[in-house]
Short mmCIF file of C-alpha atoms in Angstrom, two decimals:
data_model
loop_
_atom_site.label_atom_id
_atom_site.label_comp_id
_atom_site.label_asym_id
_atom_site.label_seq_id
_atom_site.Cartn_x
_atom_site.Cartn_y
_atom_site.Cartn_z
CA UNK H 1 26.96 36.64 -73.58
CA UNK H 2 27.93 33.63 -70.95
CA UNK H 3 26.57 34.59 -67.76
CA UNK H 4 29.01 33.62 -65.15
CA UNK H 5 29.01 33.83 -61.31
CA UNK H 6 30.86 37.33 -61.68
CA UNK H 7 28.03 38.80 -63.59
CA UNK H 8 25.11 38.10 -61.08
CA UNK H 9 23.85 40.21 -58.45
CA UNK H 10 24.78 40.23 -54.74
CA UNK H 11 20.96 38.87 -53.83
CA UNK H 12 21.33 35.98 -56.19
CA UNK H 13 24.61 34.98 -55.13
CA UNK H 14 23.90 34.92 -51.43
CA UNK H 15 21.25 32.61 -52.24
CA UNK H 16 22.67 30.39 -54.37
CA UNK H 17 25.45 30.16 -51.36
CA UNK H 18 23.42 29.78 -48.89
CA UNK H 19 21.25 26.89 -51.38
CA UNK H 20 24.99 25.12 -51.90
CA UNK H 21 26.08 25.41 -48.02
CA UNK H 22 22.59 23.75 -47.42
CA UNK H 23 23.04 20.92 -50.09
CA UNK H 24 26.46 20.32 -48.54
CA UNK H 25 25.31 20.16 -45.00
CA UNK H 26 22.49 17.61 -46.29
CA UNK H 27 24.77 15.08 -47.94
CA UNK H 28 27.03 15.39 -44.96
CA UNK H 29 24.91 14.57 -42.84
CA UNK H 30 24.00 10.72 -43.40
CA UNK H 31 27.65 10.30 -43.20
CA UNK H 32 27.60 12.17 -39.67
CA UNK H 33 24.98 10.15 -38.62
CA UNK H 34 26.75 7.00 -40.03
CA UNK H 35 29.48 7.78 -37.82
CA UNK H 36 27.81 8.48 -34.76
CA UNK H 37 25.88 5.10 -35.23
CA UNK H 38 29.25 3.15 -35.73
CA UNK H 39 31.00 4.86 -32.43
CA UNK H 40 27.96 3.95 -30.53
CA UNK H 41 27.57 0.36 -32.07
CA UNK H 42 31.13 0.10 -31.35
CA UNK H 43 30.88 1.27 -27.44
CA UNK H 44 28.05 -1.00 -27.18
CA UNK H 45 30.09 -4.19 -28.83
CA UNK H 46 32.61 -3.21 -26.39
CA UNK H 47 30.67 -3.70 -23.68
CA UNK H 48 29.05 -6.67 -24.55
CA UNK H 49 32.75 -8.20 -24.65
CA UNK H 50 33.83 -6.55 -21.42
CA UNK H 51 31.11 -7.91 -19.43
CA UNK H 52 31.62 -11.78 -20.94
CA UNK H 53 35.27 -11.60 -20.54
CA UNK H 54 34.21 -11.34 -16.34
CA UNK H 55 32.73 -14.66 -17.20
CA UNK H 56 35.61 -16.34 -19.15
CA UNK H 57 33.84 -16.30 -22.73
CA UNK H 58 35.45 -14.58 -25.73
CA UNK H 59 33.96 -14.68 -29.17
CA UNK H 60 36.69 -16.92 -30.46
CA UNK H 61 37.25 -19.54 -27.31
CA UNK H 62 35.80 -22.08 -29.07
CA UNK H 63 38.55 -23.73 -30.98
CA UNK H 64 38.36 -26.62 -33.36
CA UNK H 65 41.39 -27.92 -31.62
CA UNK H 66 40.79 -30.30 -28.19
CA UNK H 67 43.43 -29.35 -26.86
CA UNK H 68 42.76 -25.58 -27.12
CA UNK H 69 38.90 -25.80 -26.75
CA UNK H 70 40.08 -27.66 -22.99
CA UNK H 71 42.62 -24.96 -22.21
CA UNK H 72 40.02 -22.04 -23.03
CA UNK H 73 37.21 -24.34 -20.65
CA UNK H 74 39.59 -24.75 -18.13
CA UNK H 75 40.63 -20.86 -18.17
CA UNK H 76 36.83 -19.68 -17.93
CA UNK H 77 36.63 -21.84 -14.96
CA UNK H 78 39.50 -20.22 -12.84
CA UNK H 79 38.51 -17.18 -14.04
CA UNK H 80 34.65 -17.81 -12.33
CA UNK H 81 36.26 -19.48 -9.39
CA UNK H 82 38.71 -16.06 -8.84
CA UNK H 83 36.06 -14.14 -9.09
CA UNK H 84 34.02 -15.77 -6.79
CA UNK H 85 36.15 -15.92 -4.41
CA UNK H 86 36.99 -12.46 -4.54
CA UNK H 87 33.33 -11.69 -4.07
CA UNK H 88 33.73 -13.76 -0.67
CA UNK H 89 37.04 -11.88 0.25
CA UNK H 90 35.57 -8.37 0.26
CA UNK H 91 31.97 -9.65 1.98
CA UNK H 92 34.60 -10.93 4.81
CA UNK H 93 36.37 -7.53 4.63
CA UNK H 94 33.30 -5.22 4.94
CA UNK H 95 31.93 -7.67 7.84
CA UNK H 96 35.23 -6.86 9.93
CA UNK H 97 34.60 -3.39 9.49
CA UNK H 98 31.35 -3.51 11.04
CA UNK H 99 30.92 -2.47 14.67
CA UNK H 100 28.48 -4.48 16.23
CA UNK H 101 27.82 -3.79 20.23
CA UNK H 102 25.62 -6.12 21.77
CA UNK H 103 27.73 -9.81 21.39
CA UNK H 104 26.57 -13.53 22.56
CA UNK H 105 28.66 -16.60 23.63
CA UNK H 106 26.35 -18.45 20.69
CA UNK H 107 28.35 -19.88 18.38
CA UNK H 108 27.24 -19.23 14.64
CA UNK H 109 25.06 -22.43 13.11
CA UNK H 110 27.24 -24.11 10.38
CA UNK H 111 24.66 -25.10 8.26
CA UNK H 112 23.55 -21.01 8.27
CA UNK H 113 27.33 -20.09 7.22
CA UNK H 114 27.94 -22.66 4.17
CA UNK H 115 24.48 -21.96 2.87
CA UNK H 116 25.42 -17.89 3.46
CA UNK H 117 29.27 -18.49 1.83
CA UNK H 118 27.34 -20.39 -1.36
CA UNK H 119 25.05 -17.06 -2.00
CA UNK H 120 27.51 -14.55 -0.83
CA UNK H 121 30.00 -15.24 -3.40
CA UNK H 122 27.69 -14.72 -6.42
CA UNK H 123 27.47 -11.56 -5.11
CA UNK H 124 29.15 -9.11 -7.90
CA UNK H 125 28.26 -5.74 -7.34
CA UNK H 126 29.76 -3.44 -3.84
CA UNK H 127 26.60 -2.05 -2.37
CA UNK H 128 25.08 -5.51 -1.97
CA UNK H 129 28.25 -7.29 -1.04
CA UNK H 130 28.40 -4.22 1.87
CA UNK H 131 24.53 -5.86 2.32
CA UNK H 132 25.70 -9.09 2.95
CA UNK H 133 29.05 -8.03 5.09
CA UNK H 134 26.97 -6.50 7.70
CA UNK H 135 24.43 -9.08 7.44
CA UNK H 136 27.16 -11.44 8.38
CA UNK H 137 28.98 -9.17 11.16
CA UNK H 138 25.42 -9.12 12.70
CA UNK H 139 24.85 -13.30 12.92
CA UNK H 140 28.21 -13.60 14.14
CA UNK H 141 27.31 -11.38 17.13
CA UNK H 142 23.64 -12.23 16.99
CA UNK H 143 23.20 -15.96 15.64
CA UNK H 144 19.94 -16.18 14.80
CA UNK H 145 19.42 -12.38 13.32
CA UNK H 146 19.09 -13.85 9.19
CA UNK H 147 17.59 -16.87 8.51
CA UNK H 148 17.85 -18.68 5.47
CA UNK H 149 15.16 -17.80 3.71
CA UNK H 150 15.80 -13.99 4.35
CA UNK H 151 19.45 -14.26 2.47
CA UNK H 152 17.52 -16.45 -0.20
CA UNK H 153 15.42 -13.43 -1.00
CA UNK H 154 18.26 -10.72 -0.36
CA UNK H 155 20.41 -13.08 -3.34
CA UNK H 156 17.79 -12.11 -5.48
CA UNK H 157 17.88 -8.36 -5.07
CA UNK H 158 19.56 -6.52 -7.27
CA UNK H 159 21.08 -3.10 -6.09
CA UNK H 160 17.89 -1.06 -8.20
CA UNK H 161 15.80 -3.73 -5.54
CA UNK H 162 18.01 -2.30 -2.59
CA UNK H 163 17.55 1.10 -3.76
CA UNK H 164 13.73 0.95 -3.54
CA UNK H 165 13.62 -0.95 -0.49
CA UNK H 166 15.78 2.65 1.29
CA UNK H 167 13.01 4.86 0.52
CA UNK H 168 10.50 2.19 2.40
CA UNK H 169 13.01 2.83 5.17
CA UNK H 170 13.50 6.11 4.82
CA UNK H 171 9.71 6.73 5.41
CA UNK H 172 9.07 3.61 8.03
CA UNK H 173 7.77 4.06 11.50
CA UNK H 174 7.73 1.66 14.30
CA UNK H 175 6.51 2.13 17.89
CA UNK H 176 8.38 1.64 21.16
CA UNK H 177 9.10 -2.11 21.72
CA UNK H 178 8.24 -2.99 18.21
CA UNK H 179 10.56 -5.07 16.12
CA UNK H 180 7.81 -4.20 12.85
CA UNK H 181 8.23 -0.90 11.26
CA UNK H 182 5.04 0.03 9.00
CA UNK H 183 4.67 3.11 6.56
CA UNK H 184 1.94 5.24 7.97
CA UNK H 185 0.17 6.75 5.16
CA UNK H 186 -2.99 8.26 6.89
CA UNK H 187 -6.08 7.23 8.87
CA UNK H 188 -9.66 6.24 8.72
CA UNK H 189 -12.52 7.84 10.63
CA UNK H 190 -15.62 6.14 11.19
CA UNK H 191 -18.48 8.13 9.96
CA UNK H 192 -21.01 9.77 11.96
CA UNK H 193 -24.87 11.20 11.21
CA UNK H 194 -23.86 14.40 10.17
CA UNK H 195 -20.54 13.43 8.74
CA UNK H 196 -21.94 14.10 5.24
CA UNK H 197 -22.08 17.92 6.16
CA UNK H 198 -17.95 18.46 6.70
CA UNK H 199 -15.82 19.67 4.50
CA UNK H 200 -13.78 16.43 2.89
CA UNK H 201 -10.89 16.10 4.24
CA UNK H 202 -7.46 13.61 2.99
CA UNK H 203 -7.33 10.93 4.61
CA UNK H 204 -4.13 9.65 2.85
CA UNK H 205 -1.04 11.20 2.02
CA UNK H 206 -0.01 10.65 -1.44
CA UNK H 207 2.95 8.45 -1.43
CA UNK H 208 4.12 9.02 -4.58
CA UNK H 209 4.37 12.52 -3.70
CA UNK H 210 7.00 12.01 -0.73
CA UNK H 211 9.53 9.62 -3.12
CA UNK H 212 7.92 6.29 -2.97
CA UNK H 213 5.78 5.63 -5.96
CA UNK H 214 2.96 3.18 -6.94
CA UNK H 215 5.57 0.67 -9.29
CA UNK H 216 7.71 0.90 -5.88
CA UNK H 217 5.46 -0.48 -3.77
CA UNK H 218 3.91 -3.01 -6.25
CA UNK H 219 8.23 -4.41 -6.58
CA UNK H 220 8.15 -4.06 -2.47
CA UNK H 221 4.98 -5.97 -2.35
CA UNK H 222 6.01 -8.96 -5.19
CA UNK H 223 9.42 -8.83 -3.27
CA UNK H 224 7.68 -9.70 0.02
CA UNK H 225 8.90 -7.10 1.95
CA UNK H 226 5.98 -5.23 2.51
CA UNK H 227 2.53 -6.95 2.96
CA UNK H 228 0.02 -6.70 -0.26
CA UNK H 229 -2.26 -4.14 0.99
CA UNK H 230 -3.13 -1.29 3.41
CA UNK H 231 -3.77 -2.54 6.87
CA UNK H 232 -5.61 -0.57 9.79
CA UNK H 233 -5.11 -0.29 13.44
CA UNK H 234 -7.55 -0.83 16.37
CA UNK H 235 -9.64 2.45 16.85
CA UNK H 236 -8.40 4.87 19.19
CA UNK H 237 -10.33 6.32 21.76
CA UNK H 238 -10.30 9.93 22.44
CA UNK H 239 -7.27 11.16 24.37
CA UNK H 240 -5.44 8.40 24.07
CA UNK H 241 -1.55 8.35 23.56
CA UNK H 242 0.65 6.55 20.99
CA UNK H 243 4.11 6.80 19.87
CA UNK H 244 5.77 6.31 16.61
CA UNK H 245 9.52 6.76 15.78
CA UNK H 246 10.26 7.85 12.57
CA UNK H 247 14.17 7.64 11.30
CA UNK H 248 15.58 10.11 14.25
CA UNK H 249 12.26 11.75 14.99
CA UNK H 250 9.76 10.59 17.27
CA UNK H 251 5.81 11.51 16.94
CA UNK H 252 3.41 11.08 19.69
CA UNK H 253 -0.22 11.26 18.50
CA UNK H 254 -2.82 12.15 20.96
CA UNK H 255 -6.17 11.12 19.42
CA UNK H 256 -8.48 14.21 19.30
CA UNK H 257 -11.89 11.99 18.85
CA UNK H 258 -13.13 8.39 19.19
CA UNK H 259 -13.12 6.00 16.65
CA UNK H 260 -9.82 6.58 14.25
CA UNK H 261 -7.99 4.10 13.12
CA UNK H 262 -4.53 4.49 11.73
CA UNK H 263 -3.96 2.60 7.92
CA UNK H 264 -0.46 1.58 7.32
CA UNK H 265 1.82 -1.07 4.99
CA UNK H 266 3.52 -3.10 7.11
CA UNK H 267 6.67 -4.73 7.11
CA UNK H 268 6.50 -8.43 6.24
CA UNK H 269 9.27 -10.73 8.40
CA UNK H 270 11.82 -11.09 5.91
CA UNK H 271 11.41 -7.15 5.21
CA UNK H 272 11.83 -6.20 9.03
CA UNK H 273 15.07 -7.97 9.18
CA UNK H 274 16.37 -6.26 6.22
CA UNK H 275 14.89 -2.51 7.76
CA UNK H 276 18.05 -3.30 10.46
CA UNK H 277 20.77 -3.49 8.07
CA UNK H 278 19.58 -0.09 5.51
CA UNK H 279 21.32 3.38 6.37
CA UNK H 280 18.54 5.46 6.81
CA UNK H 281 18.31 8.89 6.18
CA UNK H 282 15.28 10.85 7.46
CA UNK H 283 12.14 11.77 4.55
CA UNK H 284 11.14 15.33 5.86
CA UNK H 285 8.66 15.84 2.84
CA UNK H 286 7.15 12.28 4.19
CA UNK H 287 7.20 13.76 7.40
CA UNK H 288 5.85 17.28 6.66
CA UNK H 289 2.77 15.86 4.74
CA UNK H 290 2.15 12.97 7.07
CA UNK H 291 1.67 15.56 10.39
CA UNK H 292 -0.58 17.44 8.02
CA UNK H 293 -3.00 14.74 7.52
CA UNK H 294 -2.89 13.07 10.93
CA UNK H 295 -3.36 16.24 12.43
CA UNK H 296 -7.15 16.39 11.36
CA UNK H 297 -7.96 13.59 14.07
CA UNK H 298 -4.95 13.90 16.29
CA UNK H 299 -2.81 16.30 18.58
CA UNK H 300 0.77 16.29 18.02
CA UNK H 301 3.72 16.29 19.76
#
């Protein structure tokens, strides 16, 4: 007798169905994957043509024909020179926008402008041209503001860069009459006799903890923003005042003993010119954890 798929049992067949539907699924599922691959391959070759057709270069330009191979030069070239000077167009635009109160008779150094127009239009993407607009709006009121070798390390930035240099803003301090801001990250004690019979206590607040991590810092530092290493104050004396603004908050710290010393990162020149220009936005975390280790050695208000 010819067993057929009729004569087996109910277990059996669910088996064998559910063995099949598996097979199936297997050998469907290179093919899946084949597909997925070639949509993604083919979103990523897209790209890679978007972004050199900014730039004027297709993969066929380069014809065997002079005449075309000039034509196809010759386009790329208006197209860089467009887009340049669209990059200058909407730096001028944002600048106009910018409200700037305090205003001089001074007029603007030339040589400052040309060698700001020659970096500001290679500048492609809309948070850094806004960078460079209100750098601009505040020479024009304040020649003198920028100099050159600021905007020759701003041209380098890239808008990641810009985006790392906010949250040093976000958690800078600077006292009253102090062009410098500095990052506060905790304080140093000098030790006494019996010092060895406290409780530990931090010191430092954990930066990374607050938004501002180790890598950032190292970029901030090789971007010479912020100085290389941790820096201390003078010691304070007991009962004596100082006050730090943070964002929109100030701090006054009213030193509880004798001999504390704050430690900071501070601003290098080219970075305290650049803290004018960033949006900031207050770091209450940073600020929260900061009063909790300062307030070990100081009052505060």
């Amino acid at each position: 007798m010819k067993i057929t798929p009729q004569h087996l049992p109910p277990e059996i067949k669910k088996v064998q169905n559910a063995e099949v539907g598996s097979a199936k699924a297997h050998n469907d599922q290179p093919a899946a994957e084949k597909m997925a691959s070639a949509i993604k391959s083919d979103a990523s070759r897209q790209r890679m043509l978007t972004w050199f057709a900014r730039v004027g270069i297709s993969p066929s330009m380069m014809s065997p024909d002079p005449k075309k191979q000039k034509h196809a030069l010759e386009r790329r070239k208006q197209i860089l020179e467009t887009q340049k000077a669209s990059n200058l167009q909407s730096v001028l635009n944002i600048a106009l926008n910018v409200s700037i109160n305090e205003q001089t008779s001074d007029n603007l150094d030339a040589d400052w402008f040309f060698a700001f127009s020659t970096m500001a239009e290679e500048i492609y993407s809309q948070p850094m041209q806004e960078l460079w607009g209100k750098i601009f709006a505040v020479e024009v009121a304040r020649p003198g503001s920028f100099s050159l070798r600021t905007l020759q390390l701003l041209k380098t930035l890239t808008h990641r860069d810009a985006k790392v240099f906010n949250k040093a803003v976000n958690v800078a301090s600077r006292k009253s009459n102090d062009t410098v801001p500095r990052i506060l990250v905790g304080y140093h004690k000098r030790k006494g006799l019996l010092s060895f019979l406290r409780k530990p206590i931090p010191e430092q607040l954990n930066l990374a903890s607050v938004g501002l991590s180790y890598p950032d810092l190292l970029s901030l530092q090789e971007m010479k923003l912020i100085y290389a290493s941790e820096i201390e104050s003078g010691e304070y004396v007991e009962g004596q005042q100082v006050t730090w603004r943070c964002v929109n908050e100030n701090i006054t710290l009213t030193c509880k003993t004798s001999g504390v010393a704050l430690v900071y990162y501070k601003f290098t020149s080219v970075g305290s010119e650049l803290y004018k220009l960033v949006t900031k936005s207050s770091n209450d975390t940073y600020l929260q954890e900061l009063k909790k280790v300062l307030g070990e050695v100081f009052n505060i208000s």
